[in-house]
Amino acid sequence: MNCRRRYFTLIEMIVVLAIMVIAVAVVAAAFRGDDPAVVLDNTALDLESYLAQVRYRAAEMGRDYVVKYPYGGKHLIASPDYSRQELEQIELDNTDSIEEMKFHIPENCTMITESGAEKQLAQEATLEIFRFFPDGGGASANRPVLKCGDGSRSFDISFLSGRLQVSNEDFSETYVDPGEIEETVTEDEAVTVI
């Protein structure tokens, strides 16, 4: 009888441990969504998808599409590149509206450019990041860097194919404010400034 009781106690302990392991796995998976590395990976994939849509829209419409970063923005805006005359005609007709495609950057992420060009933006201004051509090509006016936590991804466009190139390499800002004197920093002292 005593042996049988120990056997059931052992089975009960195994069942309790299995339930605890499953509970820990479920809780860890639920909290993993807030991990900066996961947010960075997901946002980079979403940005790739967004830029592919913009690229295909440029080919479909037969017109350049420009992806811009607004002053202090937490999003990107893609719209067709119209001349002034075309814009005036659109405003007069009021039948056509300029289609904008937006991409929202998550709250815990920031987007900067490798050159630091966004620091020189005036209020209400926008900075051209990418341009997609109707023939499928593209250009990167200012290479953006997406940062979430300690991780970063930089994005570039292949001129001929218009394909997005994503780099996971460590990034250090090279922009120097014209009013500042550039200091020489050794490798041991180097830190990424964001």
mmCIF file with all atom_site columns, C-alpha atoms in Angstrom:
data_model
loop_
_atom_site.group_PDB
_atom_site.id
_atom_site.type_symbol
_atom_site.label_atom_id
_atom_site.label_alt_id
_atom_site.label_comp_id
_atom_site.label_asym_id
_atom_site.label_entity_id
_atom_site.label_seq_id
_atom_site.pdbx_PDB_ins_code
_atom_site.Cartn_x
_atom_site.Cartn_y
_atom_site.Cartn_z
_atom_site.occupancy
_atom_site.B_iso_or_equiv
_atom_site.pdbx_formal_charge
_atom_site.auth_seq_id
_atom_site.auth_comp_id
_atom_site.auth_asym_id
_atom_site.auth_atom_id
_atom_site.pdbx_PDB_model_num
ATOM 1   C CA . MET A 1 1   ? 0.000   0.000  0.000   1.00 0.00 ? 1   MET A CA 1
ATOM 2   C CA . ASN A 1 2   ? 2.824   2.364  0.913   1.00 0.00 ? 2   ASN A CA 1
ATOM 3   C CA . CYS A 1 3   ? 4.565   1.646  -2.415  1.00 0.00 ? 3   CYS A CA 1
ATOM 4   C CA . ARG A 1 4   ? 1.370   2.399  -4.310  1.00 0.00 ? 4   ARG A CA 1
ATOM 5   C CA . ARG A 1 5   ? 0.953   5.723  -2.513  1.00 0.00 ? 5   ARG A CA 1
ATOM 6   C CA . ARG A 1 6   ? 4.525   6.747  -3.431  1.00 0.00 ? 6   ARG A CA 1
ATOM 7   C CA . TYR A 1 7   ? 3.825   5.815  -7.049  1.00 0.00 ? 7   TYR A CA 1
ATOM 8   C CA . PHE A 1 8   ? 0.754   8.087  -7.209  1.00 0.00 ? 8   PHE A CA 1
ATOM 9   C CA . THR A 1 9   ? 2.644   10.889 -5.429  1.00 0.00 ? 9   THR A CA 1
ATOM 10  C CA . LEU A 1 10  ? 5.424   10.624 -8.007  1.00 0.00 ? 10  LEU A CA 1
ATOM 11  C CA . ILE A 1 11  ? 2.890   10.775 -10.872 1.00 0.00 ? 11  ILE A CA 1
ATOM 12  C CA . GLU A 1 12  ? 1.182   13.777 -9.261  1.00 0.00 ? 12  GLU A CA 1
ATOM 13  C CA . MET A 1 13  ? 4.533   15.585 -8.977  1.00 0.00 ? 13  MET A CA 1
ATOM 14  C CA . ILE A 1 14  ? 5.340   14.880 -12.625 1.00 0.00 ? 14  ILE A CA 1
ATOM 15  C CA . VAL A 1 15  ? 1.939   16.212 -13.700 1.00 0.00 ? 15  VAL A CA 1
ATOM 16  C CA . VAL A 1 16  ? 2.367   19.356 -11.581 1.00 0.00 ? 16  VAL A CA 1
ATOM 17  C CA . LEU A 1 17  ? 5.856   19.941 -13.013 1.00 0.00 ? 17  LEU A CA 1
ATOM 18  C CA . ALA A 1 18  ? 4.571   19.472 -16.583 1.00 0.00 ? 18  ALA A CA 1
ATOM 19  C CA . ILE A 1 19  ? 1.785   22.005 -15.946 1.00 0.00 ? 19  ILE A CA 1
ATOM 20  C CA . MET A 1 20  ? 4.304   24.464 -14.491 1.00 0.00 ? 20  MET A CA 1
ATOM 21  C CA . VAL A 1 21  ? 6.626   24.089 -17.520 1.00 0.00 ? 21  VAL A CA 1
ATOM 22  C CA . ILE A 1 22  ? 3.727   24.694 -19.909 1.00 0.00 ? 22  ILE A CA 1
ATOM 23  C CA . ALA A 1 23  ? 2.579   27.740 -17.893 1.00 0.00 ? 23  ALA A CA 1
ATOM 24  C CA . VAL A 1 24  ? 6.086   29.233 -17.907 1.00 0.00 ? 24  VAL A CA 1
ATOM 25  C CA . ALA A 1 25  ? 6.380   28.678 -21.676 1.00 0.00 ? 25  ALA A CA 1
ATOM 26  C CA . VAL A 1 26  ? 3.020   30.395 -22.304 1.00 0.00 ? 26  VAL A CA 1
ATOM 27  C CA . VAL A 1 27  ? 3.886   33.363 -20.072 1.00 0.00 ? 27  VAL A CA 1
ATOM 28  C CA . ALA A 1 28  ? 7.347   33.727 -21.666 1.00 0.00 ? 28  ALA A CA 1
ATOM 29  C CA . ALA A 1 29  ? 5.802   33.684 -25.157 1.00 0.00 ? 29  ALA A CA 1
ATOM 30  C CA . ALA A 1 30  ? 3.282   36.351 -24.129 1.00 0.00 ? 30  ALA A CA 1
ATOM 31  C CA . PHE A 1 31  ? 5.984   38.684 -22.819 1.00 0.00 ? 31  PHE A CA 1
ATOM 32  C CA . ARG A 1 32  ? 8.393   38.035 -25.670 1.00 0.00 ? 32  ARG A CA 1
ATOM 33  C CA . GLY A 1 33  ? 6.370   40.357 -27.927 1.00 0.00 ? 33  GLY A CA 1
ATOM 34  C CA . ASP A 1 34  ? 7.774   43.347 -26.005 1.00 0.00 ? 34  ASP A CA 1
ATOM 35  C CA . ASP A 1 35  ? 11.372  42.220 -26.430 1.00 0.00 ? 35  ASP A CA 1
ATOM 36  C CA . PRO A 1 36  ? 13.198  44.938 -28.452 1.00 0.00 ? 36  PRO A CA 1
ATOM 37  C CA . ALA A 1 37  ? 14.897  42.332 -30.654 1.00 0.00 ? 37  ALA A CA 1
ATOM 38  C CA . VAL A 1 38  ? 11.531  40.810 -31.594 1.00 0.00 ? 38  VAL A CA 1
ATOM 39  C CA . VAL A 1 39  ? 9.981   44.250 -32.164 1.00 0.00 ? 39  VAL A CA 1
ATOM 40  C CA . LEU A 1 40  ? 12.964  45.191 -34.359 1.00 0.00 ? 40  LEU A CA 1
ATOM 41  C CA . ASP A 1 41  ? 12.674  42.015 -36.442 1.00 0.00 ? 41  ASP A CA 1
ATOM 42  C CA . ASN A 1 42  ? 8.908   42.401 -36.879 1.00 0.00 ? 42  ASN A CA 1
ATOM 43  C CA . THR A 1 43  ? 9.158   46.101 -37.735 1.00 0.00 ? 43  THR A CA 1
ATOM 44  C CA . ALA A 1 44  ? 11.951  45.454 -40.244 1.00 0.00 ? 44  ALA A CA 1
ATOM 45  C CA . LEU A 1 45  ? 9.786   42.804 -41.943 1.00 0.00 ? 45  LEU A CA 1
ATOM 46  C CA . ASP A 1 46  ? 6.795   45.182 -41.979 1.00 0.00 ? 46  ASP A CA 1
ATOM 47  C CA . LEU A 1 47  ? 8.966   47.939 -43.464 1.00 0.00 ? 47  LEU A CA 1
ATOM 48  C CA . GLU A 1 48  ? 10.214  45.559 -46.187 1.00 0.00 ? 48  GLU A CA 1
ATOM 49  C CA . SER A 1 49  ? 6.615   44.698 -47.048 1.00 0.00 ? 49  SER A CA 1
ATOM 50  C CA . TYR A 1 50  ? 5.601   48.374 -47.081 1.00 0.00 ? 50  TYR A CA 1
ATOM 51  C CA . LEU A 1 51  ? 8.482   49.343 -49.381 1.00 0.00 ? 51  LEU A CA 1
ATOM 52  C CA . ALA A 1 52  ? 7.644   46.455 -51.734 1.00 0.00 ? 52  ALA A CA 1
ATOM 53  C CA . GLN A 1 53  ? 4.075   47.800 -51.948 1.00 0.00 ? 53  GLN A CA 1
ATOM 54  C CA . VAL A 1 54  ? 5.374   51.289 -52.747 1.00 0.00 ? 54  VAL A CA 1
ATOM 55  C CA . ARG A 1 55  ? 7.724   49.879 -55.389 1.00 0.00 ? 55  ARG A CA 1
ATOM 56  C CA . TYR A 1 56  ? 4.909   47.950 -57.068 1.00 0.00 ? 56  TYR A CA 1
ATOM 57  C CA . ARG A 1 57  ? 2.626   50.990 -56.894 1.00 0.00 ? 57  ARG A CA 1
ATOM 58  C CA . ALA A 1 58  ? 5.251   53.073 -58.724 1.00 0.00 ? 58  ALA A CA 1
ATOM 59  C CA . ALA A 1 59  ? 5.422   50.456 -61.496 1.00 0.00 ? 59  ALA A CA 1
ATOM 60  C CA . GLU A 1 60  ? 1.628   50.187 -61.610 1.00 0.00 ? 60  GLU A CA 1
ATOM 61  C CA . MET A 1 61  ? 1.041   53.951 -61.790 1.00 0.00 ? 61  MET A CA 1
ATOM 62  C CA . GLY A 1 62  ? 3.975   54.638 -64.146 1.00 0.00 ? 62  GLY A CA 1
ATOM 63  C CA . ARG A 1 63  ? 5.183   57.441 -61.889 1.00 0.00 ? 63  ARG A CA 1
ATOM 64  C CA . ASP A 1 64  ? 7.974   57.993 -59.364 1.00 0.00 ? 64  ASP A CA 1
ATOM 65  C CA . TYR A 1 65  ? 6.949   57.341 -55.763 1.00 0.00 ? 65  TYR A CA 1
ATOM 66  C CA . VAL A 1 66  ? 8.814   59.098 -52.971 1.00 0.00 ? 66  VAL A CA 1
ATOM 67  C CA . VAL A 1 67  ? 9.050   57.793 -49.401 1.00 0.00 ? 67  VAL A CA 1
ATOM 68  C CA . LYS A 1 68  ? 9.464   60.707 -46.979 1.00 0.00 ? 68  LYS A CA 1
ATOM 69  C CA . TYR A 1 69  ? 10.172  61.071 -43.286 1.00 0.00 ? 69  TYR A CA 1
ATOM 70  C CA . PRO A 1 70  ? 8.336   64.046 -41.744 1.00 0.00 ? 70  PRO A CA 1
ATOM 71  C CA . TYR A 1 71  ? 9.808   66.322 -39.077 1.00 0.00 ? 71  TYR A CA 1
ATOM 72  C CA . GLY A 1 72  ? 9.600   64.632 -35.665 1.00 0.00 ? 72  GLY A CA 1
ATOM 73  C CA . GLY A 1 73  ? 7.577   61.886 -37.271 1.00 0.00 ? 73  GLY A CA 1
ATOM 74  C CA . LYS A 1 74  ? 6.859   58.410 -36.095 1.00 0.00 ? 74  LYS A CA 1
ATOM 75  C CA . HIS A 1 75  ? 5.867   57.307 -39.570 1.00 0.00 ? 75  HIS A CA 1
ATOM 76  C CA . LEU A 1 76  ? 6.894   57.325 -43.232 1.00 0.00 ? 76  LEU A CA 1
ATOM 77  C CA . ILE A 1 77  ? 4.758   58.700 -46.041 1.00 0.00 ? 77  ILE A CA 1
ATOM 78  C CA . ALA A 1 78  ? 4.900   57.476 -49.641 1.00 0.00 ? 78  ALA A CA 1
ATOM 79  C CA . SER A 1 79  ? 3.212   59.446 -52.400 1.00 0.00 ? 79  SER A CA 1
ATOM 80  C CA . PRO A 1 80  ? 3.550   60.002 -56.143 1.00 0.00 ? 80  PRO A CA 1
ATOM 81  C CA . ASP A 1 81  ? 6.032   62.654 -57.213 1.00 0.00 ? 81  ASP A CA 1
ATOM 82  C CA . TYR A 1 82  ? 3.954   65.312 -58.975 1.00 0.00 ? 82  TYR A CA 1
ATOM 83  C CA . SER A 1 83  ? 5.247   68.458 -60.667 1.00 0.00 ? 83  SER A CA 1
ATOM 84  C CA . ARG A 1 84  ? 3.953   71.850 -59.483 1.00 0.00 ? 84  ARG A CA 1
ATOM 85  C CA . GLN A 1 85  ? 1.665   72.134 -62.494 1.00 0.00 ? 85  GLN A CA 1
ATOM 86  C CA . GLU A 1 86  ? 0.180   68.710 -61.797 1.00 0.00 ? 86  GLU A CA 1
ATOM 87  C CA . LEU A 1 87  ? -0.355  69.609 -58.136 1.00 0.00 ? 87  LEU A CA 1
ATOM 88  C CA . GLU A 1 88  ? -2.115  72.851 -59.102 1.00 0.00 ? 88  GLU A CA 1
ATOM 89  C CA . GLN A 1 89  ? -4.328  70.930 -61.527 1.00 0.00 ? 89  GLN A CA 1
ATOM 90  C CA . ILE A 1 90  ? -5.209  68.375 -58.840 1.00 0.00 ? 90  ILE A CA 1
ATOM 91  C CA . GLU A 1 91  ? -6.128  71.195 -56.444 1.00 0.00 ? 91  GLU A CA 1
ATOM 92  C CA . LEU A 1 92  ? -8.302  72.825 -59.132 1.00 0.00 ? 92  LEU A CA 1
ATOM 93  C CA . ASP A 1 93  ? -10.048 69.614 -60.156 1.00 0.00 ? 93  ASP A CA 1
ATOM 94  C CA . ASN A 1 94  ? -10.611 68.404 -56.603 1.00 0.00 ? 94  ASN A CA 1
ATOM 95  C CA . THR A 1 95  ? -11.705 65.094 -58.140 1.00 0.00 ? 95  THR A CA 1
ATOM 96  C CA . ASP A 1 96  ? -8.325  63.440 -57.747 1.00 0.00 ? 96  ASP A CA 1
ATOM 97  C CA . SER A 1 97  ? -6.642  63.236 -54.400 1.00 0.00 ? 97  SER A CA 1
ATOM 98  C CA . ILE A 1 98  ? -3.018  62.433 -53.809 1.00 0.00 ? 98  ILE A CA 1
ATOM 99  C CA . GLU A 1 99  ? -2.814  58.908 -52.507 1.00 0.00 ? 99  GLU A CA 1
ATOM 100 C CA . GLU A 1 100 ? -0.491  58.536 -49.546 1.00 0.00 ? 100 GLU A CA 1
ATOM 101 C CA . MET A 1 101 ? 0.725   55.249 -48.143 1.00 0.00 ? 101 MET A CA 1
ATOM 102 C CA . LYS A 1 102 ? 1.793   55.428 -44.486 1.00 0.00 ? 102 LYS A CA 1
ATOM 103 C CA . PHE A 1 103 ? 4.051   53.232 -42.397 1.00 0.00 ? 103 PHE A CA 1
ATOM 104 C CA . HIS A 1 104 ? 3.911   53.705 -38.623 1.00 0.00 ? 104 HIS A CA 1
ATOM 105 C CA . ILE A 1 105 ? 7.057   53.204 -36.555 1.00 0.00 ? 105 ILE A CA 1
ATOM 106 C CA . PRO A 1 106 ? 6.373   51.482 -33.186 1.00 0.00 ? 106 PRO A CA 1
ATOM 107 C CA . GLU A 1 107 ? 6.593   53.614 -30.047 1.00 0.00 ? 107 GLU A CA 1
ATOM 108 C CA . ASN A 1 108 ? 9.684   51.868 -28.671 1.00 0.00 ? 108 ASN A CA 1
ATOM 109 C CA . CYS A 1 109 ? 11.606  52.267 -31.956 1.00 0.00 ? 109 CYS A CA 1
ATOM 110 C CA . THR A 1 110 ? 13.205  55.285 -33.602 1.00 0.00 ? 110 THR A CA 1
ATOM 111 C CA . MET A 1 111 ? 14.211  55.984 -37.165 1.00 0.00 ? 111 MET A CA 1
ATOM 112 C CA . ILE A 1 112 ? 17.210  58.107 -38.011 1.00 0.00 ? 112 ILE A CA 1
ATOM 113 C CA . THR A 1 113 ? 19.425  58.472 -41.062 1.00 0.00 ? 113 THR A CA 1
ATOM 114 C CA . GLU A 1 114 ? 23.076  57.473 -41.282 1.00 0.00 ? 114 GLU A CA 1
ATOM 115 C CA . SER A 1 115 ? 24.003  61.030 -42.224 1.00 0.00 ? 115 SER A CA 1
ATOM 116 C CA . GLY A 1 116 ? 21.934  62.665 -39.468 1.00 0.00 ? 116 GLY A CA 1
ATOM 117 C CA . ALA A 1 117 ? 19.994  64.669 -42.073 1.00 0.00 ? 117 ALA A CA 1
ATOM 118 C CA . GLU A 1 118 ? 16.791  64.487 -40.002 1.00 0.00 ? 118 GLU A CA 1
ATOM 119 C CA . LYS A 1 119 ? 18.407  66.800 -37.422 1.00 0.00 ? 119 LYS A CA 1
ATOM 120 C CA . GLN A 1 120 ? 18.408  69.637 -39.954 1.00 0.00 ? 120 GLN A CA 1
ATOM 121 C CA . LEU A 1 121 ? 14.701  69.359 -40.791 1.00 0.00 ? 121 LEU A CA 1
ATOM 122 C CA . ALA A 1 122 ? 12.575  72.419 -40.161 1.00 0.00 ? 122 ALA A CA 1
ATOM 123 C CA . GLN A 1 123 ? 9.100   72.036 -38.710 1.00 0.00 ? 123 GLN A CA 1
ATOM 124 C CA . GLU A 1 124 ? 6.488   70.961 -41.242 1.00 0.00 ? 124 GLU A CA 1
ATOM 125 C CA . ALA A 1 125 ? 9.283   69.760 -43.567 1.00 0.00 ? 125 ALA A CA 1
ATOM 126 C CA . THR A 1 126 ? 9.910   66.255 -44.857 1.00 0.00 ? 126 THR A CA 1
ATOM 127 C CA . LEU A 1 127 ? 13.078  64.386 -45.719 1.00 0.00 ? 127 LEU A CA 1
ATOM 128 C CA . GLU A 1 128 ? 13.215  62.159 -48.792 1.00 0.00 ? 128 GLU A CA 1
ATOM 129 C CA . ILE A 1 129 ? 14.361  58.690 -47.808 1.00 0.00 ? 129 ILE A CA 1
ATOM 130 C CA . PHE A 1 130 ? 13.688  56.530 -50.882 1.00 0.00 ? 130 PHE A CA 1
ATOM 131 C CA . ARG A 1 131 ? 12.517  57.049 -54.456 1.00 0.00 ? 131 ARG A CA 1
ATOM 132 C CA . PHE A 1 132 ? 11.057  54.252 -56.562 1.00 0.00 ? 132 PHE A CA 1
ATOM 133 C CA . PHE A 1 133 ? 10.968  54.545 -60.361 1.00 0.00 ? 133 PHE A CA 1
ATOM 134 C CA . PRO A 1 134 ? 8.291   53.145 -62.701 1.00 0.00 ? 134 PRO A CA 1
ATOM 135 C CA . ASP A 1 135 ? 10.839  50.812 -64.339 1.00 0.00 ? 135 ASP A CA 1
ATOM 136 C CA . GLY A 1 136 ? 11.327  48.965 -61.034 1.00 0.00 ? 136 GLY A CA 1
ATOM 137 C CA . GLY A 1 137 ? 14.539  50.720 -60.001 1.00 0.00 ? 137 GLY A CA 1
ATOM 138 C CA . GLY A 1 138 ? 14.996  52.829 -56.935 1.00 0.00 ? 138 GLY A CA 1
ATOM 139 C CA . ALA A 1 139 ? 17.326  55.151 -55.093 1.00 0.00 ? 139 ALA A CA 1
ATOM 140 C CA . SER A 1 140 ? 18.160  55.901 -51.496 1.00 0.00 ? 140 SER A CA 1
ATOM 141 C CA . ALA A 1 141 ? 18.497  59.615 -50.820 1.00 0.00 ? 141 ALA A CA 1
ATOM 142 C CA . ASN A 1 142 ? 19.170  59.158 -47.089 1.00 0.00 ? 142 ASN A CA 1
ATOM 143 C CA . ARG A 1 143 ? 19.806  55.670 -45.744 1.00 0.00 ? 143 ARG A CA 1
ATOM 144 C CA . PRO A 1 144 ? 17.471  55.131 -42.773 1.00 0.00 ? 144 PRO A CA 1
ATOM 145 C CA . VAL A 1 145 ? 18.422  53.219 -39.646 1.00 0.00 ? 145 VAL A CA 1
ATOM 146 C CA . LEU A 1 146 ? 15.710  51.639 -37.503 1.00 0.00 ? 146 LEU A CA 1
ATOM 147 C CA . LYS A 1 147 ? 16.669  51.278 -33.829 1.00 0.00 ? 147 LYS A CA 1
ATOM 148 C CA . CYS A 1 148 ? 14.847  49.289 -31.165 1.00 0.00 ? 148 CYS A CA 1
ATOM 149 C CA . GLY A 1 149 ? 16.637  48.856 -27.869 1.00 0.00 ? 149 GLY A CA 1
ATOM 150 C CA . ASP A 1 150 ? 20.272  47.959 -28.536 1.00 0.00 ? 150 ASP A CA 1
ATOM 151 C CA . GLY A 1 151 ? 19.605  46.534 -32.010 1.00 0.00 ? 151 GLY A CA 1
ATOM 152 C CA . SER A 1 152 ? 19.494  48.359 -35.321 1.00 0.00 ? 152 SER A CA 1
ATOM 153 C CA . ARG A 1 153 ? 18.847  47.695 -39.008 1.00 0.00 ? 153 ARG A CA 1
ATOM 154 C CA . SER A 1 154 ? 19.936  49.950 -41.855 1.00 0.00 ? 154 SER A CA 1
ATOM 155 C CA . PHE A 1 155 ? 18.110  49.957 -45.182 1.00 0.00 ? 155 PHE A CA 1
ATOM 156 C CA . ASP A 1 156 ? 19.318  50.747 -48.678 1.00 0.00 ? 156 ASP A CA 1
ATOM 157 C CA . ILE A 1 157 ? 17.873  50.391 -52.164 1.00 0.00 ? 157 ILE A CA 1
ATOM 158 C CA . SER A 1 158 ? 19.623  48.779 -55.114 1.00 0.00 ? 158 SER A CA 1
ATOM 159 C CA . PHE A 1 159 ? 19.630  51.397 -57.885 1.00 0.00 ? 159 PHE A CA 1
ATOM 160 C CA . LEU A 1 160 ? 19.082  48.979 -60.772 1.00 0.00 ? 160 LEU A CA 1
ATOM 161 C CA . SER A 1 161 ? 16.681  46.458 -59.287 1.00 0.00 ? 161 SER A CA 1
ATOM 162 C CA . GLY A 1 162 ? 14.940  48.584 -56.648 1.00 0.00 ? 162 GLY A CA 1
ATOM 163 C CA . ARG A 1 163 ? 15.325  45.742 -54.157 1.00 0.00 ? 163 ARG A CA 1
ATOM 164 C CA . LEU A 1 164 ? 15.704  46.520 -50.508 1.00 0.00 ? 164 LEU A CA 1
ATOM 165 C CA . GLN A 1 165 ? 19.007  45.668 -48.844 1.00 0.00 ? 165 GLN A CA 1
ATOM 166 C CA . VAL A 1 166 ? 18.853  45.248 -45.070 1.00 0.00 ? 166 VAL A CA 1
ATOM 167 C CA . SER A 1 167 ? 22.000  45.373 -42.978 1.00 0.00 ? 167 SER A CA 1
ATOM 168 C CA . ASN A 1 168 ? 22.214  44.148 -39.389 1.00 0.00 ? 168 ASN A CA 1
ATOM 169 C CA . GLU A 1 169 ? 25.683  45.575 -38.859 1.00 0.00 ? 169 GLU A CA 1
ATOM 170 C CA . ASP A 1 170 ? 26.380  47.840 -35.921 1.00 0.00 ? 170 ASP A CA 1
ATOM 171 C CA . PHE A 1 171 ? 25.820  51.481 -36.785 1.00 0.00 ? 171 PHE A CA 1
ATOM 172 C CA . SER A 1 172 ? 27.584  54.548 -35.474 1.00 0.00 ? 172 SER A CA 1
ATOM 173 C CA . GLU A 1 173 ? 26.435  58.014 -36.340 1.00 0.00 ? 173 GLU A CA 1
ATOM 174 C CA . THR A 1 174 ? 28.786  60.024 -38.549 1.00 0.00 ? 174 THR A CA 1
ATOM 175 C CA . TYR A 1 175 ? 26.902  63.324 -38.546 1.00 0.00 ? 175 TYR A CA 1
ATOM 176 C CA . VAL A 1 176 ? 28.713  66.282 -37.001 1.00 0.00 ? 176 VAL A CA 1
ATOM 177 C CA . ASP A 1 177 ? 26.860  69.512 -36.295 1.00 0.00 ? 177 ASP A CA 1
ATOM 178 C CA . PRO A 1 178 ? 28.559  72.339 -38.278 1.00 0.00 ? 178 PRO A CA 1
ATOM 179 C CA . GLY A 1 179 ? 28.931  74.321 -35.040 1.00 0.00 ? 179 GLY A CA 1
ATOM 180 C CA . GLU A 1 180 ? 30.754  71.502 -33.273 1.00 0.00 ? 180 GLU A CA 1
ATOM 181 C CA . ILE A 1 181 ? 34.405  70.648 -33.519 1.00 0.00 ? 181 ILE A CA 1
ATOM 182 C CA . GLU A 1 182 ? 34.951  67.042 -34.527 1.00 0.00 ? 182 GLU A CA 1
ATOM 183 C CA . GLU A 1 183 ? 36.836  65.124 -31.856 1.00 0.00 ? 183 GLU A CA 1
ATOM 184 C CA . THR A 1 184 ? 39.109  62.151 -32.434 1.00 0.00 ? 184 THR A CA 1
ATOM 185 C CA . VAL A 1 185 ? 37.835  59.144 -30.511 1.00 0.00 ? 185 VAL A CA 1
ATOM 186 C CA . THR A 1 186 ? 39.703  55.892 -29.989 1.00 0.00 ? 186 THR A CA 1
ATOM 187 C CA . GLU A 1 187 ? 38.000  52.524 -30.534 1.00 0.00 ? 187 GLU A CA 1
ATOM 188 C CA . ASP A 1 188 ? 37.845  51.957 -26.771 1.00 0.00 ? 188 ASP A CA 1
ATOM 189 C CA . GLU A 1 189 ? 35.940  55.229 -26.274 1.00 0.00 ? 189 GLU A CA 1
ATOM 190 C CA . ALA A 1 190 ? 33.620  54.863 -29.263 1.00 0.00 ? 190 ALA A CA 1
ATOM 191 C CA . VAL A 1 191 ? 29.924  54.711 -28.467 1.00 0.00 ? 191 VAL A CA 1
ATOM 192 C CA . THR A 1 192 ? 26.902  54.803 -30.719 1.00 0.00 ? 192 THR A CA 1
ATOM 193 C CA . VAL A 1 193 ? 25.220  58.192 -30.395 1.00 0.00 ? 193 VAL A CA 1
ATOM 194 C CA . ILE A 1 194 ? 21.511  58.249 -31.126 1.00 0.00 ? 194 ILE A CA 1
#
